[in-house]
Coordinates of C-alpha atoms and ligand atoms in Angstrom, one line a residue:
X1408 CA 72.9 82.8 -30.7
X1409 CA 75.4 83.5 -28.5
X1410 CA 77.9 86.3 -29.3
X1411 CA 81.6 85.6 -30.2
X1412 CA 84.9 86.9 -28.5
X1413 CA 86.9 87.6 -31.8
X1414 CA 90.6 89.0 -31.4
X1415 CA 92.1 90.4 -34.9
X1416 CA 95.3 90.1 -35.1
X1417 CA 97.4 92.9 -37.8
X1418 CA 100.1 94.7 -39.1
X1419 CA 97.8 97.4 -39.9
X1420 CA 94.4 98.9 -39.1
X1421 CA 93.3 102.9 -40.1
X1422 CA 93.4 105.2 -39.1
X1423 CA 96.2 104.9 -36.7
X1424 CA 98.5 103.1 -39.4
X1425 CA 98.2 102.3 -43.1
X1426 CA 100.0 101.3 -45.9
X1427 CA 96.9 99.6 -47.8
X1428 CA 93.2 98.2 -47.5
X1429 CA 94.5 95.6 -45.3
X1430 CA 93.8 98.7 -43.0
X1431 CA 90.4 100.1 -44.3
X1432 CA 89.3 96.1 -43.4
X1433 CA 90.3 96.1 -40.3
X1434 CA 89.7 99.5 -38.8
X1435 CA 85.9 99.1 -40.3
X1436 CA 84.9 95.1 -39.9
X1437 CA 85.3 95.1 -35.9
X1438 CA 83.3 97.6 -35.5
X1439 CA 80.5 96.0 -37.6
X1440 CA 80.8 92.7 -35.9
X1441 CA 80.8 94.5 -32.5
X1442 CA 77.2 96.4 -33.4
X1443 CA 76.2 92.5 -33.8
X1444 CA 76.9 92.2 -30.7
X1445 CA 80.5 90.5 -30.6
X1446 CA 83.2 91.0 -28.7
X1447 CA 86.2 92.2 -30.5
X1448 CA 89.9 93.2 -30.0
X1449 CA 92.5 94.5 -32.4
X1450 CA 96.3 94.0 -31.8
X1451 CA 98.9 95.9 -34.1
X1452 CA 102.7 96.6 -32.9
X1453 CA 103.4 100.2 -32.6
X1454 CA 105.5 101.3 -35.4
X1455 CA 107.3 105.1 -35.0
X1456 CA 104.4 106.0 -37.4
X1457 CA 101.4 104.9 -35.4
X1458 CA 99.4 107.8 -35.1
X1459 CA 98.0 108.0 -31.0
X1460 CA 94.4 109.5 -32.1
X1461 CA 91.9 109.8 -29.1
X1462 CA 92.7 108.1 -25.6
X1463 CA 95.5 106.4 -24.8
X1464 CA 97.0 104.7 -21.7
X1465 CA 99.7 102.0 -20.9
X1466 CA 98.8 98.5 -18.9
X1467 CA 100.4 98.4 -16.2
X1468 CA 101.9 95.2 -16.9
X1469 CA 105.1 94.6 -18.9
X1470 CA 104.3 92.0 -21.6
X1471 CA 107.1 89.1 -21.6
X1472 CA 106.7 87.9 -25.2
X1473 CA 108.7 84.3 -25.7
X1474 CA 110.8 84.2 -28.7
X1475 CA 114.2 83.9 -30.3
X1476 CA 116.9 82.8 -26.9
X1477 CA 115.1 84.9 -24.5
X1478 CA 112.2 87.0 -23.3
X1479 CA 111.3 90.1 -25.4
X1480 CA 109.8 92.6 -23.4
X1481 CA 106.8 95.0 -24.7
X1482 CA 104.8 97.9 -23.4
X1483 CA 101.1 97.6 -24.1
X1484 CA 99.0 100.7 -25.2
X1485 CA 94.9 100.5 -25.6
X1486 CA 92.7 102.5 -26.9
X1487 CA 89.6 102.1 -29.1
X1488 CA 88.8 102.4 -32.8
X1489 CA 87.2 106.0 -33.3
X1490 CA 83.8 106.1 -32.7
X1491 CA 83.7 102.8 -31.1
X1492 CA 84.0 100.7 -28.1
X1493 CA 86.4 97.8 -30.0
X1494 CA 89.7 97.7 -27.7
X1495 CA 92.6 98.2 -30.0
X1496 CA 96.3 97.3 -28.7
X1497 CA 99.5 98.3 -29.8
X1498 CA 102.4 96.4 -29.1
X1499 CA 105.5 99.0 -28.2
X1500 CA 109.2 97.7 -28.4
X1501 CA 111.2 99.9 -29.7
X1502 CA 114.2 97.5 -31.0
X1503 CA 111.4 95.6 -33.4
X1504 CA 109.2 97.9 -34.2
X1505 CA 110.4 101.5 -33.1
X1506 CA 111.0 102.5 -36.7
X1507 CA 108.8 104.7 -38.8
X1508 CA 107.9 101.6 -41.7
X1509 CA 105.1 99.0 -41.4
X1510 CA 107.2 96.3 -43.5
X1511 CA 110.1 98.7 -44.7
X1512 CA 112.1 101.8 -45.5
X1513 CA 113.5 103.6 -48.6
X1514 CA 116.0 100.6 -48.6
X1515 CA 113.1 98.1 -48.8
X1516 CA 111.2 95.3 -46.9
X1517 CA 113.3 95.6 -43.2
X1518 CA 115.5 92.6 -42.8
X1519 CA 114.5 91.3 -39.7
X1520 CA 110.8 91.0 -40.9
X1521 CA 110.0 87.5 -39.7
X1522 CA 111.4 88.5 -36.8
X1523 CA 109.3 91.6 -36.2
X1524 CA 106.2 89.6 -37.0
X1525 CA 106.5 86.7 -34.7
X1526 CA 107.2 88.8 -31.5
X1527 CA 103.6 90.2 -32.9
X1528 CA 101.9 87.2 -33.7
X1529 CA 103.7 85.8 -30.4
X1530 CA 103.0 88.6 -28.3
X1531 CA 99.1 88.8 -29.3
X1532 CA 98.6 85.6 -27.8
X1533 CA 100.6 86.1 -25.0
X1534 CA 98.2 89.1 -24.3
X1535 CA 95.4 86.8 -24.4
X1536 CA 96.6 85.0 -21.3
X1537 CA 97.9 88.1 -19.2
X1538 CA 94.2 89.6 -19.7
X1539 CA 92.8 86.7 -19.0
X1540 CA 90.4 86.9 -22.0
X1541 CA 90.5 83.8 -24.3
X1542 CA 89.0 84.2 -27.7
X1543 CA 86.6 81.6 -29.6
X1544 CA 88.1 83.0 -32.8
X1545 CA 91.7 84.4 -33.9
X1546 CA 91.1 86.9 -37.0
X1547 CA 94.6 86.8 -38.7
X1548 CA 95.5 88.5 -42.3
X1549 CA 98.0 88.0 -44.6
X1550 CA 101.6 86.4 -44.0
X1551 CA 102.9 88.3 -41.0
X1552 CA 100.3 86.6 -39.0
X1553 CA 100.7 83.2 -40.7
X1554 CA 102.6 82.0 -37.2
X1555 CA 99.4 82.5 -35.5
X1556 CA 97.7 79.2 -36.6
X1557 CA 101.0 77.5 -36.6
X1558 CA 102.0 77.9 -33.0
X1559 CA 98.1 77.3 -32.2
X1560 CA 98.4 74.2 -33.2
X1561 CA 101.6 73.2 -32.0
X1562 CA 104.1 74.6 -29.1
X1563 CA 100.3 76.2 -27.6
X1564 CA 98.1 73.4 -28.1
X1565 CA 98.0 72.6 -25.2
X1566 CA 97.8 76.1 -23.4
X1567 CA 94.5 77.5 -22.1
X1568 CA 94.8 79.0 -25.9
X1569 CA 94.7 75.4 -27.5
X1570 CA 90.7 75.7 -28.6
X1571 CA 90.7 78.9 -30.0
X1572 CA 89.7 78.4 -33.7
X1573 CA 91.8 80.3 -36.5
X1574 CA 90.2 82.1 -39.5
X1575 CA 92.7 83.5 -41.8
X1576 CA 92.2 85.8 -44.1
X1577 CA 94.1 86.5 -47.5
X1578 CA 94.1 90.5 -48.3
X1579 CA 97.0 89.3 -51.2
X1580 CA 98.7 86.7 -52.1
X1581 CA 101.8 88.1 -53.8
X1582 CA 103.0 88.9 -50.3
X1583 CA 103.9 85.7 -48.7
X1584 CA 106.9 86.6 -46.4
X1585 CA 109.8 84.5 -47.4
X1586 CA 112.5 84.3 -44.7
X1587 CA 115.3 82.5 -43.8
X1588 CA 114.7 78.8 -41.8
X1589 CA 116.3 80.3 -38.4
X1590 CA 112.5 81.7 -38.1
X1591 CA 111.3 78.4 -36.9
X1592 CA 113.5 78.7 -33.9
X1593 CA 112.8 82.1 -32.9
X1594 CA 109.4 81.5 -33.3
X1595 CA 110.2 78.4 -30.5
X1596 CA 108.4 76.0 -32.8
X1597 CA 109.9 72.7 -33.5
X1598 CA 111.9 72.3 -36.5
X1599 CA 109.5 69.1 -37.9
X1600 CA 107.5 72.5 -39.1
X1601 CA 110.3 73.5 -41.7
X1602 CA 108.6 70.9 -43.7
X1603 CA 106.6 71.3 -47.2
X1604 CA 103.0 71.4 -45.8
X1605 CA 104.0 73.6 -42.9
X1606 CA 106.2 76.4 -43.0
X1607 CA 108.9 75.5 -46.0
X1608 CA 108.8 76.8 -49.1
X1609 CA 111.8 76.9 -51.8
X1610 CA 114.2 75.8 -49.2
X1611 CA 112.9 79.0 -47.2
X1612 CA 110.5 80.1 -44.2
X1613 CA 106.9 81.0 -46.1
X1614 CA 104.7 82.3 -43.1
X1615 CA 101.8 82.9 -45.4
X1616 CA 102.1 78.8 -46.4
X1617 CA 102.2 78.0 -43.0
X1618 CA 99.4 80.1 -42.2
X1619 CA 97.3 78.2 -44.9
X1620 CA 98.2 74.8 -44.2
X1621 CA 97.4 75.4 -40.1
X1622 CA 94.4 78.3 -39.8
X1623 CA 90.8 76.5 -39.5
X1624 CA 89.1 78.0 -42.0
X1625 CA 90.5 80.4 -45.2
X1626 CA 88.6 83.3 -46.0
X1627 CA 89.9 85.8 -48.9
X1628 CA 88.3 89.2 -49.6
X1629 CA 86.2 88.2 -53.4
X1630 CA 84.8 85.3 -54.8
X1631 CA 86.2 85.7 -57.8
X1632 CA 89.8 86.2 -56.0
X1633 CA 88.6 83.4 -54.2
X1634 CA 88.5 80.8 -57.5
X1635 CA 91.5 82.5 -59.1
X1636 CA 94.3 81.6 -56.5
X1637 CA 93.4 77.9 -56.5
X1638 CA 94.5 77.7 -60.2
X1639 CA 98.5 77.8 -61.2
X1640 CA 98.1 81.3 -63.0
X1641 CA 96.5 83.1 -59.6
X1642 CA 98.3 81.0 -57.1
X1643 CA 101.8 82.5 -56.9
X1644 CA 102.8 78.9 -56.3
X1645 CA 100.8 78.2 -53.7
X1646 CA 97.6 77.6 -55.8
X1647 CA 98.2 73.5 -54.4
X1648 CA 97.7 74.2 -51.0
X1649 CA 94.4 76.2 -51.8
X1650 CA 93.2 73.3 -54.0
X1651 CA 94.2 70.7 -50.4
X1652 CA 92.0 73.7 -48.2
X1653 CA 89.5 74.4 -50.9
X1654 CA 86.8 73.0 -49.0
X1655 CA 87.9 75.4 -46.1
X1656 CA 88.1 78.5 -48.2
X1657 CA 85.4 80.7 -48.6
X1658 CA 85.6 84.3 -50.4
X1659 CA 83.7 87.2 -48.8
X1660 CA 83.9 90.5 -50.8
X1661 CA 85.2 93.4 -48.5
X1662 CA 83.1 96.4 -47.6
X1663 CA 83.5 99.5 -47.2
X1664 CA 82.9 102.1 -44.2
X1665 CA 80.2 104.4 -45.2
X1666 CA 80.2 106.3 -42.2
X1667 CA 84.1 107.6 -43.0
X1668 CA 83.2 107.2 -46.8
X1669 CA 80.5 109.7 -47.5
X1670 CA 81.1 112.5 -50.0
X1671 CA 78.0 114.0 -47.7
X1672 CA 79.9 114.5 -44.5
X1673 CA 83.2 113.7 -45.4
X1674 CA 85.8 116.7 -43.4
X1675 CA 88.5 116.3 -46.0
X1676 CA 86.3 117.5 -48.9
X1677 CA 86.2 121.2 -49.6
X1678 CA 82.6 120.6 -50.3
X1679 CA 79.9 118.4 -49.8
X1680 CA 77.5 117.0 -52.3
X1681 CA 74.8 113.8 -52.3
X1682 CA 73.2 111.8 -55.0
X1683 CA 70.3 113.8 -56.8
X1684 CA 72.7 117.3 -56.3
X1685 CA 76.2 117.0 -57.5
X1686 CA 77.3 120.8 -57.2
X1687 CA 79.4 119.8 -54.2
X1688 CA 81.6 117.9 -56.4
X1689 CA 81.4 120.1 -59.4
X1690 CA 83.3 122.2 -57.0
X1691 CA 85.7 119.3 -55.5
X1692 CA 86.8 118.9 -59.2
X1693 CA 87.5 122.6 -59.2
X1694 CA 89.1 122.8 -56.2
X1695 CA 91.4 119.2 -57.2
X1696 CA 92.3 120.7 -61.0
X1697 CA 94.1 123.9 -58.8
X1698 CA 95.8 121.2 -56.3
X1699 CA 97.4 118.9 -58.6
X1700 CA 97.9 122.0 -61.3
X1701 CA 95.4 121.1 -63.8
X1702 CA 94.0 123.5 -66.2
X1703 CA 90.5 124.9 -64.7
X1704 CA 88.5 123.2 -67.5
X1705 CA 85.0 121.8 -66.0
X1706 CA 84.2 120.2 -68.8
X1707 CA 86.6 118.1 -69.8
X1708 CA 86.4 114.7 -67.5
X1709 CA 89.0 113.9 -65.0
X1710 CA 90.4 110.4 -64.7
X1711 CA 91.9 109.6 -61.1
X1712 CA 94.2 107.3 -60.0
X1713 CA 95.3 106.7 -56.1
X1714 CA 97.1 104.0 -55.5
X1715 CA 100.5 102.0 -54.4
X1716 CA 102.6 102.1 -57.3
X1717 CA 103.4 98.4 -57.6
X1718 CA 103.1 96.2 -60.8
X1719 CA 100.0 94.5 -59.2
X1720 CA 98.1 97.7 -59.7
X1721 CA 98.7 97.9 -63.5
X1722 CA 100.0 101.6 -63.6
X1723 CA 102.8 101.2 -66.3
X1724 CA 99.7 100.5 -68.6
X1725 CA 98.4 103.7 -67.7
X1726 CA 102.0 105.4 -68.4
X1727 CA 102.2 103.7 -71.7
X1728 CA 99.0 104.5 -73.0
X1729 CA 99.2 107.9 -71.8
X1730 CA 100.7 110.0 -75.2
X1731 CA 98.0 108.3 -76.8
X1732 CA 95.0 109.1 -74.4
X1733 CA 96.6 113.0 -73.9
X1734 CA 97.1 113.9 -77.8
X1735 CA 93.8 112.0 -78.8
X1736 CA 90.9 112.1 -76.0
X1737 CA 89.6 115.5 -74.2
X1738 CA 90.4 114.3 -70.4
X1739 CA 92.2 115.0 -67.6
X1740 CA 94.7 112.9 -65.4
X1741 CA 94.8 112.8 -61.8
X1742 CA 97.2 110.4 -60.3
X1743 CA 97.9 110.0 -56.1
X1744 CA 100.5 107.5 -55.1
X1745 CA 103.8 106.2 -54.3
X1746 CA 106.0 103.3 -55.0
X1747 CA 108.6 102.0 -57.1
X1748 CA 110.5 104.3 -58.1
X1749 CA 110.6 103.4 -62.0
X1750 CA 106.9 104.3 -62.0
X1751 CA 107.3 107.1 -59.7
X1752 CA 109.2 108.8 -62.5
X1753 CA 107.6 107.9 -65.3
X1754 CA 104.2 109.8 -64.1
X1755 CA 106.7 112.8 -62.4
X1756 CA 107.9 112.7 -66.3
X1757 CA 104.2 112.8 -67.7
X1758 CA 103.2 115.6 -65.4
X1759 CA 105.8 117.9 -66.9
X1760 CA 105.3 116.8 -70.7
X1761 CA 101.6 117.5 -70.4
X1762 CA 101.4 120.2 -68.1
X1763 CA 97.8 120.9 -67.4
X1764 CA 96.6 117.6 -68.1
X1765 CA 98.2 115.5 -66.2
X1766 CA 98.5 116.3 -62.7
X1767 CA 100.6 113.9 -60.1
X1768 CA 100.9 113.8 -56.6
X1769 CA 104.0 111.0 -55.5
X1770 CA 103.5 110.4 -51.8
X1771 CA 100.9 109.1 -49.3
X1772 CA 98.2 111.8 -48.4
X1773 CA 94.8 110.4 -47.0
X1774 CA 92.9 114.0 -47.7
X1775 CA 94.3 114.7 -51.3
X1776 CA 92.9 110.8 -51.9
X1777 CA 89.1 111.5 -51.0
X1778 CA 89.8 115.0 -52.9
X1779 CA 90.8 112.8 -56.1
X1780 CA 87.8 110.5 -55.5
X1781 CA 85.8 113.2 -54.9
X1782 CA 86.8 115.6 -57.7
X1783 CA 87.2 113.1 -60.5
X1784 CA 84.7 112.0 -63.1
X1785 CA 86.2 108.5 -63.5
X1786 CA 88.3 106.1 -61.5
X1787 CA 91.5 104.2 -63.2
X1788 CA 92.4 100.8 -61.7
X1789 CA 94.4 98.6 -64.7
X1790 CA 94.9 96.0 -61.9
X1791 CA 96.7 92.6 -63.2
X1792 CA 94.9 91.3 -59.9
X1793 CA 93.0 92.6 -57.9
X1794 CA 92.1 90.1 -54.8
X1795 CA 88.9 92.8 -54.0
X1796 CA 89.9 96.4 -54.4
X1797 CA 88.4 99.5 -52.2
X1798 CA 89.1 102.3 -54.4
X1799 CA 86.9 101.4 -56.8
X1800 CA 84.1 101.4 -54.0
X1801 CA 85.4 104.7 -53.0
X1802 CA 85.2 105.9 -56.5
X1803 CA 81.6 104.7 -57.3
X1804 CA 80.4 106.3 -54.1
X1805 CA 81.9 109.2 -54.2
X1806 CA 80.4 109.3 -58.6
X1807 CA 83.3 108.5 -60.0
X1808 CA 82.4 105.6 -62.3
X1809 CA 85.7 102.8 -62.4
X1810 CA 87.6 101.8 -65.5
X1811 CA 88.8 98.5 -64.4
X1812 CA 90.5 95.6 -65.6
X1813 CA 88.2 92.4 -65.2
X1814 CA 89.9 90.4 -62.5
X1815 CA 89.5 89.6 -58.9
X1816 CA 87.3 91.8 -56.7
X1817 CA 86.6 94.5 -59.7
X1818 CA 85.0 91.8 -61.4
X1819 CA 82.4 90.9 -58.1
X1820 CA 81.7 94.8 -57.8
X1821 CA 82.1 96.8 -60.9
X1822 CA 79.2 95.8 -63.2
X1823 CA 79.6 96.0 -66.9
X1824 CA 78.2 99.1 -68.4
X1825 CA 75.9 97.9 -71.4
X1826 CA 75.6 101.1 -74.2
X1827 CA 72.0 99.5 -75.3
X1828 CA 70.4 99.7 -71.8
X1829 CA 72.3 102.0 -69.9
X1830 CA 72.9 100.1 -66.9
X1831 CA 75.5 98.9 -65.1
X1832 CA 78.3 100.3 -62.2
X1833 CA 81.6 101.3 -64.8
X1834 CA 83.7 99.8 -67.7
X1835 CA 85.5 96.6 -67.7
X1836 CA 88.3 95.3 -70.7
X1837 CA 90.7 92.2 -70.2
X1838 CA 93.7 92.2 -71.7
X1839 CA 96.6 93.9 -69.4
X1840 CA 97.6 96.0 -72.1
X1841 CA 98.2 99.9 -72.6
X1842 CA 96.0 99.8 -75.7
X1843 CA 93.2 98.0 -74.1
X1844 CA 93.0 100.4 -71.0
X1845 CA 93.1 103.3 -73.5
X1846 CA 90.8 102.0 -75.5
X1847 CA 88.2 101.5 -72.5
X1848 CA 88.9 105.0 -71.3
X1849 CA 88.4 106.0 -74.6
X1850 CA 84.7 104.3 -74.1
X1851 CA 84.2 105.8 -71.0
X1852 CA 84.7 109.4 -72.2
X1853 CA 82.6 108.9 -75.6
X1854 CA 79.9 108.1 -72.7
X1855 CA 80.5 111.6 -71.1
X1856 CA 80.2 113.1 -73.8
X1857 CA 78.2 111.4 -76.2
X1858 CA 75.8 109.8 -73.7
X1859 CA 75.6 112.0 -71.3
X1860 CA 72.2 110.5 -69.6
X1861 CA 73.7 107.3 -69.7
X1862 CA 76.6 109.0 -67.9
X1863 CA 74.5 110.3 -64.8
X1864 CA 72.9 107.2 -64.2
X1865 CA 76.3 105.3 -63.7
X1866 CA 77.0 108.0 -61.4
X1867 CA 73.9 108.2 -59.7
X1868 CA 73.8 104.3 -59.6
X1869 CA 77.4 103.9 -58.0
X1870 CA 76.4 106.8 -55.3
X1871 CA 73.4 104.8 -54.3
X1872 CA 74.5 100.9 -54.0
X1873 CA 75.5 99.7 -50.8
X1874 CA 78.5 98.9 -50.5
X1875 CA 78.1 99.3 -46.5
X1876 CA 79.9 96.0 -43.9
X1877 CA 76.1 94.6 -43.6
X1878 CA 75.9 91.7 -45.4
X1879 CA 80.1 90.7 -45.5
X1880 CA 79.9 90.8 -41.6
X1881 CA 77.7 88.8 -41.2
X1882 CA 79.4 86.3 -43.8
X1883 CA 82.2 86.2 -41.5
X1884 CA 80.0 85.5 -38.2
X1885 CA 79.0 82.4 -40.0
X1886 CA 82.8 81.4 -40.9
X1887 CA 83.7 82.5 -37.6
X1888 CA 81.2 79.6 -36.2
X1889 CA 82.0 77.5 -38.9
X1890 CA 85.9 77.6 -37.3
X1891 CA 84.6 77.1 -33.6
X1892 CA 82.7 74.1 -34.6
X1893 CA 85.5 72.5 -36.4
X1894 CA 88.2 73.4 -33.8
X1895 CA 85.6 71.8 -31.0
X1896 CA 83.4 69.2 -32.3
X1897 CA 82.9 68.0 -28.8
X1898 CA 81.2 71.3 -27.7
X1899 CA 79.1 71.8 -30.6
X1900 CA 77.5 68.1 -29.6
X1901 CA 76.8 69.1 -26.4
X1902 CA 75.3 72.6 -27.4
X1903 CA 73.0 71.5 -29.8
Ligands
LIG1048 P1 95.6 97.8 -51.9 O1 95.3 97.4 -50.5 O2 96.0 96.7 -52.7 O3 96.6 98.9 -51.9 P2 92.8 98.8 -52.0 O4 92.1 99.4 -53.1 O5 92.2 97.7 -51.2 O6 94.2 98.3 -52.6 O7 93.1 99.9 -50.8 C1 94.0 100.9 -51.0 C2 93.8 101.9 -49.8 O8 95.0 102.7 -49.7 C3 92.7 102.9 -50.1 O9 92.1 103.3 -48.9 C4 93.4 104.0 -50.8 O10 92.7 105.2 -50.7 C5 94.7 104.0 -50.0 N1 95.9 104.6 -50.7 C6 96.6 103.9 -51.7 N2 97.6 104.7 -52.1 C7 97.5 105.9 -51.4 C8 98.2 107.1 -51.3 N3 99.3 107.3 -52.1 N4 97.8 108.1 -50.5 C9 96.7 107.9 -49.7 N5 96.0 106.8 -49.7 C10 96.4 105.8 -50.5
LIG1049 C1 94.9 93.9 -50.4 C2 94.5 93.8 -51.8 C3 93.2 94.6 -52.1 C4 92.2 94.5 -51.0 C5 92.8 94.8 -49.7 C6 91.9 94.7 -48.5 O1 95.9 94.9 -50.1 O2 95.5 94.2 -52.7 O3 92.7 94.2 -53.3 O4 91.1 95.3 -51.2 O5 93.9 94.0 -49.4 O6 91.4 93.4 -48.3

């Protein structure tokens, strides 16, 4: 079949900028779609942050980028994702995105966010045309690209750019981007889109709505995610418009990049260890008990944690139950992460009560993360939802077996551990409460100890699955023609 020119358009790819997994996707799915065979771009503004690994060089060309009362002019940078030939762009203008955040500072979200991310969505297209390379498919995620399908099928339907078919994805839907209704005009669309199966939402600008109501086809990153958001307790509101797409809507469980991931090879890691020979990480939990100041006790399991500290993510369950796991269980806690600043405290505070057992890290720190997955015995993710997750992929290849809430994504990829039989991935409980997660982490350390066959085989079990890009890419070739045939029904008579 013939291959696909596919141009992603995103706030954030890895490694040259990430706040989340929204970044692990995208630096790792392009590069699987191109080994098919595809043709695929990346665009992403560059923020202060943006980290210029390997070669980069400026186009020529300014970039006149049509929004707001005038023309916003950008500098265009390209280089490629590491260890591949995928062009990646980053769109520089100083004035929108010059500063260090990706959505915000210490202050918060940045005010002039819709702003910011319609000169990208904007400018991405207008990049199309100066390049003269017109996709089949447009590869948005999550609000900030929601005007992408919008001005597709309006202002630019006409445009050379009028048949590319849209395929948005949703990496979370608690982010939607609310904004004030002046974005419709800096956007240039027409203000009939300010309307409740467009753009409006609450009397407000909802790019993520828009996005939903105008992309071709919906993809989200789980099944189970996929199900949840269409019913008024997953939705967060917008659980109507998913019912009005559902037939459009598909859920395709994320991947994860083995090549980076791999506790075999991986240069952050002190040591190096593979299934069948854990010494490696015997010594990785060594070496992560002296970073985060734990005491040097190899045989008492460590729980870790790395994650945004946000409620999504469950953590104040963790703090709560904490006194009780500390003065009951034989464990250790290793938490990474960084957040609001309630939560923040709260584990700076439990560091210091129970010193030696609790060891925190508040900040963002890529190495110190693979060190926690690689050094811990067990992976913590209390998630209220969870649309897929990556850590706990992380975790179970790097032999950490996940103590998950059962929700979302953790519920497609963390397989119940059954006591009789000894199989399954890690440990699963339901209720979003601190006495639940301690009671589940009180299961998984009985299995340490207790069980300690069972034990290896969840480790050895996580280590060996594949949890590779293979079979998700190739779910999202098929959406990806799905999209091109709707968008062009003409065309797909005449090819076939
Ligand atoms: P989400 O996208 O909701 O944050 P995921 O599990 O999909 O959740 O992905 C989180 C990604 O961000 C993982 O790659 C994880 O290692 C990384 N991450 C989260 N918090 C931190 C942190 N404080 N320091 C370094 N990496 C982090
Ligand atoms: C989001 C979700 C997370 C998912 C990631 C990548 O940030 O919170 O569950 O794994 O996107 O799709």
């Amino acid at each position: 079949m013939a291959s696909l020119k596919i141009l992603f358009v995103t706030p954030e790819v890895d490694p040259f900028v990430k706040v989340g997994g929204l970044a692990d996707m995208v630096g790792a799915l392009p590069k699987e779609l191109a080994a098919l065979g595809h043709d695929v771009r990346v665009v992403c503004p560059l923020y202060g942050s943006v980290k210029r690994l390997g070669d980069w060089r400026a186009r020529a060309e300014p970039l006149g980028i049509d929004v707001g009362a005038e023309t916003v002019w950008a500098r265009t940078w390209e280089t490629r994702l590491p260890g591949s030939a995928v062009p990646a762009y980053f769109l520089e203008n100083d004035a929108f995105f010059g500063r260090p955040g990706v959505y915000g500072g210490a202050h918060g979200a940045y005010d002039d966010n819709d702003h910011r991310f319609i000169v990208l969505s904007r400018g991405a297209l207008t990049l199309c045309l100066q390049l003269d390379w017109i996709p089949d498919v447009i590869h948005c995620h999550d609000w900030t690209t929601g005007w992408v399908p919008v001005l597709l099928n309006t202002v630019l339907r006409g445009s050379p750019l009028g048949r590319v078919a849209t395929v948005y994805t949703i990496h979370n839907l608690e982010y939607q981007g609310y904004a004030h209704p002046r974005a419709v005009a800096f956007a240039r669309l027409p203000a009939s889109e300010f309307r409740a199966d467009s753009l409006e939402a609450l009397g407000a600008v909802n790019p993520m709505k828009g996005g939903l109501y105008h992309a071709t086809k919906i993809t989200t990153v789980s099944p189970t995610y996929a199900a949840e958001i269409r019913t008024p307790d997953g939705g967060f509101g917008l659980d109507a418009v998913l019912r009005f797409r559902g037939a459009d809507l598909v859920g395709i469980l994320n991947g994860i990049d083995a090549t980076s991931w791999n506790p075999a090879t991986d240069p952050s890691l002190p040591h190096h260890y593979a299934p069948g020979d854990l010494a490696g990480k015997a010594r990785c939990k060594a070496a992560l008990q002296v970073r985060l100041g734990l005491s040097p006790a190899p045989d008492q399991p460590v729980f870790g944690v790395v994650a945004r500290l946000v409620s999504q993510k469950g953590l104040d369950l963790l703090a709560a139950a904490l006194p009780r796991i500390i003065t009951t269980m034989r464990v250790q806690v290793a938490l990474l992460g960084s957040g609001e600043e309630g939560l923040e405290n709260a584990f700076r505070d439990a560091a210091h009560r129970y010193l030696g057992r609790v060891g925190v890290h508040i900040g963002f720190d890529g190495s110190l993360a693979r060190l926690i997955q690689a050094g811990s015995d067990f992976f913590v993710m209390p998630s209220r939802s969870e649309p897929c997750g990556l850590t706990q992929l992380y975790a179970m290849r790097y032999g950490a077996p996940p103590v998950v809430r059962a929700t979302g994504g953790l519920i497609d990829t963390v397989e119940q551990y059954d006591e009789q039989t000894g199989e399954g991935l890690g440990f699963r409980f339901d209720q979003a409460s601190p006495g639940a997660l301690a009671d589940t982490i009180g299961w998984a350390n009985s299995t340490y100890y207790d069980r300690p066959a069972h034990y290896a085989r969840l480790q050895d079990r996580g280590m060996r699955r594949d949890f590779g890009w293979g079979r998700s890419a190739a779910g999202y070739v098929d959406v990806y023609r799905w999209a091109v045939a709707a968008r062009n029904p003409t065309a797909v008579t005449l090819a076939s």
